[in-house]
PDB file of C-alpha atoms in Angstrom:
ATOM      1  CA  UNK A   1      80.075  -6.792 -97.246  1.00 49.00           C
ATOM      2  CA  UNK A   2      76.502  -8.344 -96.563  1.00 50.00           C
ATOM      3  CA  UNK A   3      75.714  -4.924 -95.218  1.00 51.00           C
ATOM      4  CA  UNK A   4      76.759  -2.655 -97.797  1.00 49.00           C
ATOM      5  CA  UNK A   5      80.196  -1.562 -96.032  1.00 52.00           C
ATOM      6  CA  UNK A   6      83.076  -1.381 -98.286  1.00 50.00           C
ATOM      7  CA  UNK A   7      84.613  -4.808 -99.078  1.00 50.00           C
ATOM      8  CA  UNK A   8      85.083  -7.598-101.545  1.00 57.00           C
ATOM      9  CA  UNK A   9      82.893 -10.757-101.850  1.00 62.00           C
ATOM     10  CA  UNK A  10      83.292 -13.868-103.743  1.00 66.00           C
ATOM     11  CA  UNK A  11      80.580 -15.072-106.030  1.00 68.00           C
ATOM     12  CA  UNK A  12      79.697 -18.352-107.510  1.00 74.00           C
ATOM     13  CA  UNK A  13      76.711 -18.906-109.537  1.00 74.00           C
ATOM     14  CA  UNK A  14      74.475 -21.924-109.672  1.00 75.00           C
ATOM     15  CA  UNK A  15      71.407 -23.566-110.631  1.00 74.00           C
ATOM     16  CA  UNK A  16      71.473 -22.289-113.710  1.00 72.00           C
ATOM     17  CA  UNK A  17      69.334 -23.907-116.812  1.00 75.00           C
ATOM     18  CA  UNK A  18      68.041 -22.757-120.546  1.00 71.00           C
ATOM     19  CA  UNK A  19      67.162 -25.104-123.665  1.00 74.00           C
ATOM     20  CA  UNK A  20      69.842 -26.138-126.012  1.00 72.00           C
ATOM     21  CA  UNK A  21      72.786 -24.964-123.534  1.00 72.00           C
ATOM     22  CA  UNK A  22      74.398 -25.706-120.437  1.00 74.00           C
ATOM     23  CA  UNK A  23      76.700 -23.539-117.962  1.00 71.00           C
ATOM     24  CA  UNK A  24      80.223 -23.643-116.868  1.00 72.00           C
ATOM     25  CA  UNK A  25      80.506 -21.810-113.888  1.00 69.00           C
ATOM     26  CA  UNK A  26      83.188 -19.390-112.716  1.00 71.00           C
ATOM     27  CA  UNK A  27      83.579 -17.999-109.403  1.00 69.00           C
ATOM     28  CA  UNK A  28      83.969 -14.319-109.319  1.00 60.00           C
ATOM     29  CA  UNK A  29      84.518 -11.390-106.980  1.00 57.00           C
ATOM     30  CA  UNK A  30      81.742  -8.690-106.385  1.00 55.00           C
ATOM     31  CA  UNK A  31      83.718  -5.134-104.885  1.00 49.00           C
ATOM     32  CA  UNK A  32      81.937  -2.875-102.840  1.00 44.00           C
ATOM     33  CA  UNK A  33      84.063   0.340-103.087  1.00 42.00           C
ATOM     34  CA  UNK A  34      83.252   3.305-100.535  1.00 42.00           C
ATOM     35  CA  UNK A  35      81.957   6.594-101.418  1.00 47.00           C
ATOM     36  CA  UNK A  36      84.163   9.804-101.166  1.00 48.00           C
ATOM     37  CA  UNK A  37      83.462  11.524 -97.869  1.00 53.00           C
ATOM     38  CA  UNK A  38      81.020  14.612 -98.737  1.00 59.00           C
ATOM     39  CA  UNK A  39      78.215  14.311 -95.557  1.00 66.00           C
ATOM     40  CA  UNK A  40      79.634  16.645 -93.525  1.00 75.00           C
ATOM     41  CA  UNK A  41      81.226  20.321 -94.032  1.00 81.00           C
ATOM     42  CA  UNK A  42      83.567  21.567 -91.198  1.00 87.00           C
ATOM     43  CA  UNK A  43      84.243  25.245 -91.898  1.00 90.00           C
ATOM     44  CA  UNK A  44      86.617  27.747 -89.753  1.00 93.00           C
ATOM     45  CA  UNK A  45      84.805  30.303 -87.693  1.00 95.00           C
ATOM     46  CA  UNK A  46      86.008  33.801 -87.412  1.00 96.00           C
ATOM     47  CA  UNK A  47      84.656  36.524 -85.512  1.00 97.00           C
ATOM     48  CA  UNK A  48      85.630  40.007 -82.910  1.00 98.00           C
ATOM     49  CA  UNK A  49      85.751  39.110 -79.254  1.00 98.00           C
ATOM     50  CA  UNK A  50      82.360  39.601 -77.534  1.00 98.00           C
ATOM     51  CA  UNK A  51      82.580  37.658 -74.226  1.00 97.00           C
ATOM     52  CA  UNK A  52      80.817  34.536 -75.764  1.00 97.00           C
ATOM     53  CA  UNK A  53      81.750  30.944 -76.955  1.00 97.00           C
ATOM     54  CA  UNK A  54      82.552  29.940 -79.973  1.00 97.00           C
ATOM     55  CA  UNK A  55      82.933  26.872 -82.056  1.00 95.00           C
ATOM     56  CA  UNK A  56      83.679  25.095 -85.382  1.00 93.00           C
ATOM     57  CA  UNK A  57      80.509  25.472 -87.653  1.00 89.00           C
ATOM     58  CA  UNK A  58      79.712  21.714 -88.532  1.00 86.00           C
ATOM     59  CA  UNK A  59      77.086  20.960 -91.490  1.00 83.00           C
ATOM     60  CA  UNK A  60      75.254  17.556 -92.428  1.00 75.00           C
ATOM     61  CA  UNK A  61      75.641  17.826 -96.283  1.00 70.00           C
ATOM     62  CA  UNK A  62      74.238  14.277 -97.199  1.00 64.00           C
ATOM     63  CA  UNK A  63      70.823  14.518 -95.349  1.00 66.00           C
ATOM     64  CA  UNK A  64      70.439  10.359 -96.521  1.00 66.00           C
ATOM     65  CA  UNK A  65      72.251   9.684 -93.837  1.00 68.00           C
ATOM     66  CA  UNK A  66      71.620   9.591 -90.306  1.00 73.00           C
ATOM     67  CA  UNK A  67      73.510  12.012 -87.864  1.00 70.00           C
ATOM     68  CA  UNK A  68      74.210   9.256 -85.206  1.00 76.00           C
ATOM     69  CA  UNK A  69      75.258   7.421 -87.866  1.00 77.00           C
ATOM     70  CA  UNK A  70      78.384   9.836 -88.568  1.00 83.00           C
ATOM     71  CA  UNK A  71      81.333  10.121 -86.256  1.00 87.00           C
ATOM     72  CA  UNK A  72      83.482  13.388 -85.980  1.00 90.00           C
ATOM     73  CA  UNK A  73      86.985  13.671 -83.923  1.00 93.00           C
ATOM     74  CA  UNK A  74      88.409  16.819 -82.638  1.00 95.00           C
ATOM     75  CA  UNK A  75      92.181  17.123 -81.621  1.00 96.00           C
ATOM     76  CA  UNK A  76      94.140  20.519 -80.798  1.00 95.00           C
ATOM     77  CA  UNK A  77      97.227  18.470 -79.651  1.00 95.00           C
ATOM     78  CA  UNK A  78      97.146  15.665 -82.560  1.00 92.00           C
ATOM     79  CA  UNK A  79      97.213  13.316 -79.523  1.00 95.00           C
ATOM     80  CA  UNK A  80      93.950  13.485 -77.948  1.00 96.00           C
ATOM     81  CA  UNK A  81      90.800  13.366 -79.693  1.00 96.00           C
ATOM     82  CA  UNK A  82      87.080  13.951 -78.675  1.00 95.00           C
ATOM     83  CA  UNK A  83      83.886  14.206 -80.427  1.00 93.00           C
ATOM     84  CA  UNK A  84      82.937  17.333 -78.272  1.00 94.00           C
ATOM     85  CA  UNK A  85      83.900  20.499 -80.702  1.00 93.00           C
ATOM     86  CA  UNK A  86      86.558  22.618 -79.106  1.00 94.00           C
ATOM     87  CA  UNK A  87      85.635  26.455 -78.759  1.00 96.00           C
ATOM     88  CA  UNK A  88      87.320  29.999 -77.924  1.00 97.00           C
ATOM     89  CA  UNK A  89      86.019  32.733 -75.935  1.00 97.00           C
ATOM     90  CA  UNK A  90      89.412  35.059 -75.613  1.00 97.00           C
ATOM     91  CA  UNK A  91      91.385  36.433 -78.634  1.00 98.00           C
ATOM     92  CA  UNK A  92      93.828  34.641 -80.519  1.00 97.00           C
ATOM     93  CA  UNK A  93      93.350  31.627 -83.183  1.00 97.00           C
ATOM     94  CA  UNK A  94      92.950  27.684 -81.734  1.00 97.00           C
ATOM     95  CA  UNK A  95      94.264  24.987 -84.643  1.00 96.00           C
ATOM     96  CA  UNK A  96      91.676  21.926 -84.744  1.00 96.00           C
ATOM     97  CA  UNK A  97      92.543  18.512 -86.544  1.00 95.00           C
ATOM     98  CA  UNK A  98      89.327  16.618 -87.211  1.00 92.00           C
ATOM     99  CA  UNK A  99      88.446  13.470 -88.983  1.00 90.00           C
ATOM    100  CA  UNK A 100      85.023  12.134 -89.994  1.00 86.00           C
ATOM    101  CA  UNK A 101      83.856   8.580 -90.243  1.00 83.00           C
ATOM    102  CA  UNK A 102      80.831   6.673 -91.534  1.00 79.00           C
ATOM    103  CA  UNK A 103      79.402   3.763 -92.808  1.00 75.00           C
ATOM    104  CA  UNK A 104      79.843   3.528 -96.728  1.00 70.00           C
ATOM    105  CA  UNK A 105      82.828   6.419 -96.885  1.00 74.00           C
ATOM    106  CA  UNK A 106      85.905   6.987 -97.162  1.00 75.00           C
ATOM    107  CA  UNK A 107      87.488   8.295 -93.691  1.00 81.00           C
ATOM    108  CA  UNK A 108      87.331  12.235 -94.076  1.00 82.00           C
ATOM    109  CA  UNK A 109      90.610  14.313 -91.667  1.00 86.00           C
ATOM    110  CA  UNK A 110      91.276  18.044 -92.370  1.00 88.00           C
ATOM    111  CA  UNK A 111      91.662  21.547 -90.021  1.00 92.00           C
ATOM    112  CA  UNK A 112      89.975  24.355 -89.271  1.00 93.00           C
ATOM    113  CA  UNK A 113      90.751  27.562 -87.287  1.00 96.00           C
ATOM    114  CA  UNK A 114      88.756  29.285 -84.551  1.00 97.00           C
ATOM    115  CA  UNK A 115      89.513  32.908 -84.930  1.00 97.00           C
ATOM    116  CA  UNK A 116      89.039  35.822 -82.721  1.00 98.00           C
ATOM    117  CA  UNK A 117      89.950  39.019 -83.140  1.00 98.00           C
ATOM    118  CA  UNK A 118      90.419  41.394 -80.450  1.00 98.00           C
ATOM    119  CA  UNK A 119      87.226  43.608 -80.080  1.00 98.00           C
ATOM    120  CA  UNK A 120      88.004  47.505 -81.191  1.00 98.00           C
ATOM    121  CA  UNK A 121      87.192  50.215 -78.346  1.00 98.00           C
ATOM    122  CA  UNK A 122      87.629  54.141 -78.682  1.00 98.00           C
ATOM    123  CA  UNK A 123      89.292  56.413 -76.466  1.00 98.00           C
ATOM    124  CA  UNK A 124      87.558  59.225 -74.319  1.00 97.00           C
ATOM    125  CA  UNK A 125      88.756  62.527 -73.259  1.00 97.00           C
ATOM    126  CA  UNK A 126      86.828  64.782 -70.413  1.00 97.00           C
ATOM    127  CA  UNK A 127      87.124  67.343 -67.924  1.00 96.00           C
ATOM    128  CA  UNK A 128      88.497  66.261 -64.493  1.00 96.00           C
ATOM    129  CA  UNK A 129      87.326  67.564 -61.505  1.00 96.00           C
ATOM    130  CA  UNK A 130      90.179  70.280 -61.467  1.00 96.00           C
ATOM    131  CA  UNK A 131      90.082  71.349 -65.286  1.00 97.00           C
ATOM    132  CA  UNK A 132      92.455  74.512 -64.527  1.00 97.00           C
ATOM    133  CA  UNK A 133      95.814  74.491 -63.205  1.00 97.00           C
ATOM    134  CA  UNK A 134      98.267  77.501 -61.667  1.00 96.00           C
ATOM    135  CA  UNK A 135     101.170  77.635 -64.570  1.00 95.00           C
ATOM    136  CA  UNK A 136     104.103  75.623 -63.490  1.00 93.00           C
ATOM    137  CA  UNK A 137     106.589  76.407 -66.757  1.00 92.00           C
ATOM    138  CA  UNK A 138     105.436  72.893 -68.261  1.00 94.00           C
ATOM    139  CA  UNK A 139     102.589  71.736 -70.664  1.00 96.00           C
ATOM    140  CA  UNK A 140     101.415  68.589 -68.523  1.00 96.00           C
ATOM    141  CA  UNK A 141      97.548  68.149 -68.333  1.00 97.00           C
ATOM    142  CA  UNK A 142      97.501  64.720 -66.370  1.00 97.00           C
ATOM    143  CA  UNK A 143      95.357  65.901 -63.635  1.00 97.00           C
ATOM    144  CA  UNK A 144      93.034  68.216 -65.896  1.00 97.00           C
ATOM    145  CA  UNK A 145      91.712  65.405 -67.933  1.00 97.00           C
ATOM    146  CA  UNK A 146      89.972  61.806 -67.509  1.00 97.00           C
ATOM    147  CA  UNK A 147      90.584  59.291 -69.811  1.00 97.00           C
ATOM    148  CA  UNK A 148      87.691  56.608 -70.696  1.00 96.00           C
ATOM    149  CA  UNK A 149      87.329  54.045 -73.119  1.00 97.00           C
ATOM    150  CA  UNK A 150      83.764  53.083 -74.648  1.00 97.00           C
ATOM    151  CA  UNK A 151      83.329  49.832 -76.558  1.00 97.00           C
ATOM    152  CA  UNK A 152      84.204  47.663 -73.420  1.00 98.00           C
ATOM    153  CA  UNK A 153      81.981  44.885 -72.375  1.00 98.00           C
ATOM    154  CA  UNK A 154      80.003  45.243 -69.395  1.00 97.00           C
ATOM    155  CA  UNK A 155      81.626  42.155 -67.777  1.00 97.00           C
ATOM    156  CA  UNK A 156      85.131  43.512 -68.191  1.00 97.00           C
ATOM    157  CA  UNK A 157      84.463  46.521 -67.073  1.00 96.00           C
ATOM    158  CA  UNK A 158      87.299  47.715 -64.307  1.00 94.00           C
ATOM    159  CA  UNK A 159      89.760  44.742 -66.217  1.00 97.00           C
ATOM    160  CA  UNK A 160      90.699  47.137 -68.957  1.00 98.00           C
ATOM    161  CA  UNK A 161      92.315  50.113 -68.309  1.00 97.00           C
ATOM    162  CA  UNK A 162      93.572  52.790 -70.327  1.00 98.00           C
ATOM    163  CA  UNK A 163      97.324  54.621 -70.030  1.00 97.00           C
ATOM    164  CA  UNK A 164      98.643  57.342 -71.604  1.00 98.00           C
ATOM    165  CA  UNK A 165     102.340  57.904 -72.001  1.00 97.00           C
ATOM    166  CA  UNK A 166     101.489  61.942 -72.420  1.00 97.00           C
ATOM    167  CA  UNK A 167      99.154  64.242 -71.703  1.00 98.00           C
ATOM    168  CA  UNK A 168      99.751  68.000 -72.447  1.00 98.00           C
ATOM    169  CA  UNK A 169      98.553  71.126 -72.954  1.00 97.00           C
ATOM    170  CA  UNK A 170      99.041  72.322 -76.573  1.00 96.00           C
ATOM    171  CA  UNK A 171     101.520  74.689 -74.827  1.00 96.00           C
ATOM    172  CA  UNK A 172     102.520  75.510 -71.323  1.00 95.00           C
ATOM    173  CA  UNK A 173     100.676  79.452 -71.194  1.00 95.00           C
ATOM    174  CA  UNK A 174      98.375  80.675 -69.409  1.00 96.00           C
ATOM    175  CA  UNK A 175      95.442  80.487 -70.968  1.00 96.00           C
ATOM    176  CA  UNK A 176      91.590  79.311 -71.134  1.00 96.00           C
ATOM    177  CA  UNK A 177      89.473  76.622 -72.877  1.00 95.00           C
ATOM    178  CA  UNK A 178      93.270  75.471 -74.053  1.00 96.00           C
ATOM    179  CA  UNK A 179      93.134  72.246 -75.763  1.00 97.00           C
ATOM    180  CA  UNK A 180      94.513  68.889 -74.668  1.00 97.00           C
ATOM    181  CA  UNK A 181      96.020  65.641 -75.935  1.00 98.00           C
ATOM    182  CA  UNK A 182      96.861  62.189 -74.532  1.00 98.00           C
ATOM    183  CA  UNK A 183      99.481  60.129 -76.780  1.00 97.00           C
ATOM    184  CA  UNK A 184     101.262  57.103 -77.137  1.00 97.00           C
ATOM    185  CA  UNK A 185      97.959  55.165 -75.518  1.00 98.00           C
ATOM    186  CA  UNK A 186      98.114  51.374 -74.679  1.00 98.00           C
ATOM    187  CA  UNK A 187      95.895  48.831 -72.600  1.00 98.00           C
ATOM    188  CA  UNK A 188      96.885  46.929 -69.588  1.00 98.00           C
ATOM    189  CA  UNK A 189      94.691  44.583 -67.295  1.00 97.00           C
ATOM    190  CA  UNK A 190      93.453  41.440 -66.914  1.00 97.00           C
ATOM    191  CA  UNK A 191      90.780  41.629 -70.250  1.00 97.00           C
ATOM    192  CA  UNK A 192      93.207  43.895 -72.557  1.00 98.00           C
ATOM    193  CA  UNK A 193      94.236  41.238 -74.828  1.00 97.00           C
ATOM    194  CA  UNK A 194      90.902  40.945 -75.784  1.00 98.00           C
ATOM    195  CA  UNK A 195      90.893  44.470 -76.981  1.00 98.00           C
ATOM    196  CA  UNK A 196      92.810  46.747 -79.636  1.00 98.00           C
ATOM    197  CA  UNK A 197      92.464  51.126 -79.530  1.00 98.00           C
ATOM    198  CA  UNK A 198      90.962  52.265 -82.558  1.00 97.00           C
ATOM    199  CA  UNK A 199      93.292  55.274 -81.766  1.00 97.00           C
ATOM    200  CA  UNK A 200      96.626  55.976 -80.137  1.00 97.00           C
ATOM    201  CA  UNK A 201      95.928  59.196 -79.198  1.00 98.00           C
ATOM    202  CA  UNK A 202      92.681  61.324 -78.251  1.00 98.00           C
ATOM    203  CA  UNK A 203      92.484  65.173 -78.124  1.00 97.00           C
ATOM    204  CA  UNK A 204      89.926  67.970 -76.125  1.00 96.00           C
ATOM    205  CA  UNK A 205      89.067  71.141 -77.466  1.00 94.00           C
ATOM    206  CA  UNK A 206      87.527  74.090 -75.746  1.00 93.00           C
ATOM    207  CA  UNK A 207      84.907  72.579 -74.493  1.00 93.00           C
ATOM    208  CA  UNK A 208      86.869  70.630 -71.964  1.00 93.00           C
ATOM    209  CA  UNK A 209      87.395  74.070 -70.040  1.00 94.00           C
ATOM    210  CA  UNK A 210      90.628  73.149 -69.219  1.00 96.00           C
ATOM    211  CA  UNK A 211      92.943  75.924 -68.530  1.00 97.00           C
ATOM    212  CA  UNK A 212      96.077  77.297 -66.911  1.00 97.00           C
ATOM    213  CA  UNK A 213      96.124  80.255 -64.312  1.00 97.00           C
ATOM    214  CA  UNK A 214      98.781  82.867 -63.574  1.00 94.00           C
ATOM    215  CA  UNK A 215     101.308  81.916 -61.101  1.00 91.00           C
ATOM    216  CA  UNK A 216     101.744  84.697 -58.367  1.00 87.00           C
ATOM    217  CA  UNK A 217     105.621  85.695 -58.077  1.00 82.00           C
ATOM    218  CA  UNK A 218     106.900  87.066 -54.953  1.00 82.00           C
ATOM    219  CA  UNK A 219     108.760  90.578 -55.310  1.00 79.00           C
ATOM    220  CA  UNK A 220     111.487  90.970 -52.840  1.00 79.00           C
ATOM    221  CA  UNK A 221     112.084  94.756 -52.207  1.00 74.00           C
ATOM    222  CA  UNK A 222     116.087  94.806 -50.965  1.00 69.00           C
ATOM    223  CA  UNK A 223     117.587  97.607 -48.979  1.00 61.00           C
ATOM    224  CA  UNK A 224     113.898  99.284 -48.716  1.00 55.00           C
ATOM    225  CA  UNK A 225     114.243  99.558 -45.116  1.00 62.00           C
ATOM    226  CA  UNK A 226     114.569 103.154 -43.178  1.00 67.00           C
ATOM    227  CA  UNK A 227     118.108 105.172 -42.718  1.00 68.00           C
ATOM    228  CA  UNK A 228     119.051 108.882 -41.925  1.00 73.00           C
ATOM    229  CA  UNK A 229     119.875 110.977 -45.026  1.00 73.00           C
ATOM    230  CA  UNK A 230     123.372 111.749 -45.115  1.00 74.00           C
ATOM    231  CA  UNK A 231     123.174 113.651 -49.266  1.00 73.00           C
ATOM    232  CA  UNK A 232     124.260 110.416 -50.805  1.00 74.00           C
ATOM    233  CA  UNK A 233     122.446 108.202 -53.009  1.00 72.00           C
ATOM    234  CA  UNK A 234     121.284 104.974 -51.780  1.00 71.00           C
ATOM    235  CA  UNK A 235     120.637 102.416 -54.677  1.00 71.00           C
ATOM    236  CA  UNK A 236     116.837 100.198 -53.858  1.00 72.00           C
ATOM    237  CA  UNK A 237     116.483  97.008 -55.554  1.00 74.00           C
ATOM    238  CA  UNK A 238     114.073  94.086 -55.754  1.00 76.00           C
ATOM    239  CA  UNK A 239     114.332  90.774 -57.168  1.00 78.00           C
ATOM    240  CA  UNK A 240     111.333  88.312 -58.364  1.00 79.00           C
ATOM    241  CA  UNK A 241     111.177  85.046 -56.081  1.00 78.00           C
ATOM    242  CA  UNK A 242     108.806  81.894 -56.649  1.00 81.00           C
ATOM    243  CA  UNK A 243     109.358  81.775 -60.601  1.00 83.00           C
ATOM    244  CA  UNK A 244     108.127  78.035 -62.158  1.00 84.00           C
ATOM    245  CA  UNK A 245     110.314  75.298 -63.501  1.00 78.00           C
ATOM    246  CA  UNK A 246     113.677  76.609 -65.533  1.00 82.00           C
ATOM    247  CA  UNK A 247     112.238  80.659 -65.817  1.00 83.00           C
ATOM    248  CA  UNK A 248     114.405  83.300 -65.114  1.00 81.00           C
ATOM    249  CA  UNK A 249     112.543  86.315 -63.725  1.00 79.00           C
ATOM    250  CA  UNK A 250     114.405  89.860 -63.484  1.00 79.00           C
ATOM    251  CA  UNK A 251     112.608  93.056 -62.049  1.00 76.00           C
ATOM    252  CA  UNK A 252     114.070  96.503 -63.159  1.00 76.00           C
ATOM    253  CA  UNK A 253     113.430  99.085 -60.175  1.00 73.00           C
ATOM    254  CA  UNK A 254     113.613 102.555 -62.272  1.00 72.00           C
ATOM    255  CA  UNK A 255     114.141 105.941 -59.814  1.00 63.00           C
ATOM    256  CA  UNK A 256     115.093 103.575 -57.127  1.00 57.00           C
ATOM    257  CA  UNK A 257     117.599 105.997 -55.171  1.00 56.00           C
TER     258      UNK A 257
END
């Protein structure tokens, strides 16, 4: 049109003059045809969870023309559209339809993706406050060790917890400085989706000072007690009480007549 926009115009010349000729006139048409859209760049934006905002990167390519002269539409639905970018804080990926529009071009649509990816933490193994523990005939270390997690944002601190389906002595002897490990981890609370273990499992050595103690057994003396010799022989015997779990303990009493 009259103002550069894409259109057609008709055209017919006039007024015209040169020696020795004179003009026929013929209307014409004079096309304005609309550039190719190339202004502006909307790229995806892909990134680990770290508690902030994040958007669409948008770029003025053509700096000839004027930003308020552009017009960009966001939709996550298809439906409803707005010129204010979408953005993502929590993991996981947000579609967004957009289409661009200015004087002179061709209308512009495409997608992008926000991506974010859940934010890796490690697993922590310590001492607890009772590192030892009187044998019980298992391996179980739950209440020798505390389990941590470091990587977590301050903010969601005491929203991610960490669980362990196991935790175990390498074996269930007495012993000192015995090593420990905590399996088949996983992540629960209101912030875990925004975080992945770098590990599924996390094992103490020595230096955790975890340990298990003997258990004291109880040995019953039977038919100990006092009677009057009468030259025949009286068979003692004793028998082990307060053995752990599935043990079987015997006693042997030898010259026990």
């Amino acid at each position: 049109g009259s103002d550069g926009t894409p259109a057609k115009q008709g055209v017919t010349p006039a007024d015209g003059s040169a020696t020795n000729y004179e003009f026929a006139y013929v209307a014409g048409t004079f096309t304005v045809l609309s550039r190719e859209f190339n202004v502006v760049l909307v790229k995806d934006y892909e990134g680990d969870y770290d508690g902030q905002s994040h958007t669409l990167i948008v770029e003025n390519k053509d700096t000839a023309v004027k930003p308020n002269e552009i017009k960009v539409q966001y939709s996550i639905d298809g439906t409803n559209w707005s010129e204010e970018v979408p953005a993502r804080i929590e993991a996981g990926k947000t579609e967004v339809q957009f289409k661009v529009s200015a004087k002179g071009f061709d209308e512009q649509a495409g997608a992008a993706t926000i991506t974010i990816h859940p934010k890796k933490v490690t697993p922590t193994i310590s001492a607890s406050a009772t590192p030892t523990r009187v044998y019980n005939g298992g391996a179980d270390a739950t209440n020798q060790v505390t389990l941590g997690l470091t990587g977590v944002l301050d903010a969601d601190k005491g929203f991610v917890t960490l669980n362990a389906g196991t935790v175990a002595f390498a074996d269930k002897n007495v012993g000192e400085k015995k090593s420990v490990t905590a399996g088949s981890l996983t992540l629960t609370g209101n912030q875990a989706k925004n975080y992945v273990l770098a590990a599924t499992t996390v094992s103490g050595g020595a230096d955790l000072g975890a340990g298990i103690t003997p258990l004291t057994a109880t040995l019953d003396w039977e038919h100990a007690d006092t009677r009057t010799y009468d030259g025949q022989p009286f068979d003692i015997t004793a028998s082990v009480t307060n053995c752990a779990g599935a043990d079987i303990c015997t006693v042997t009493v030898s010259g026990g007549k």
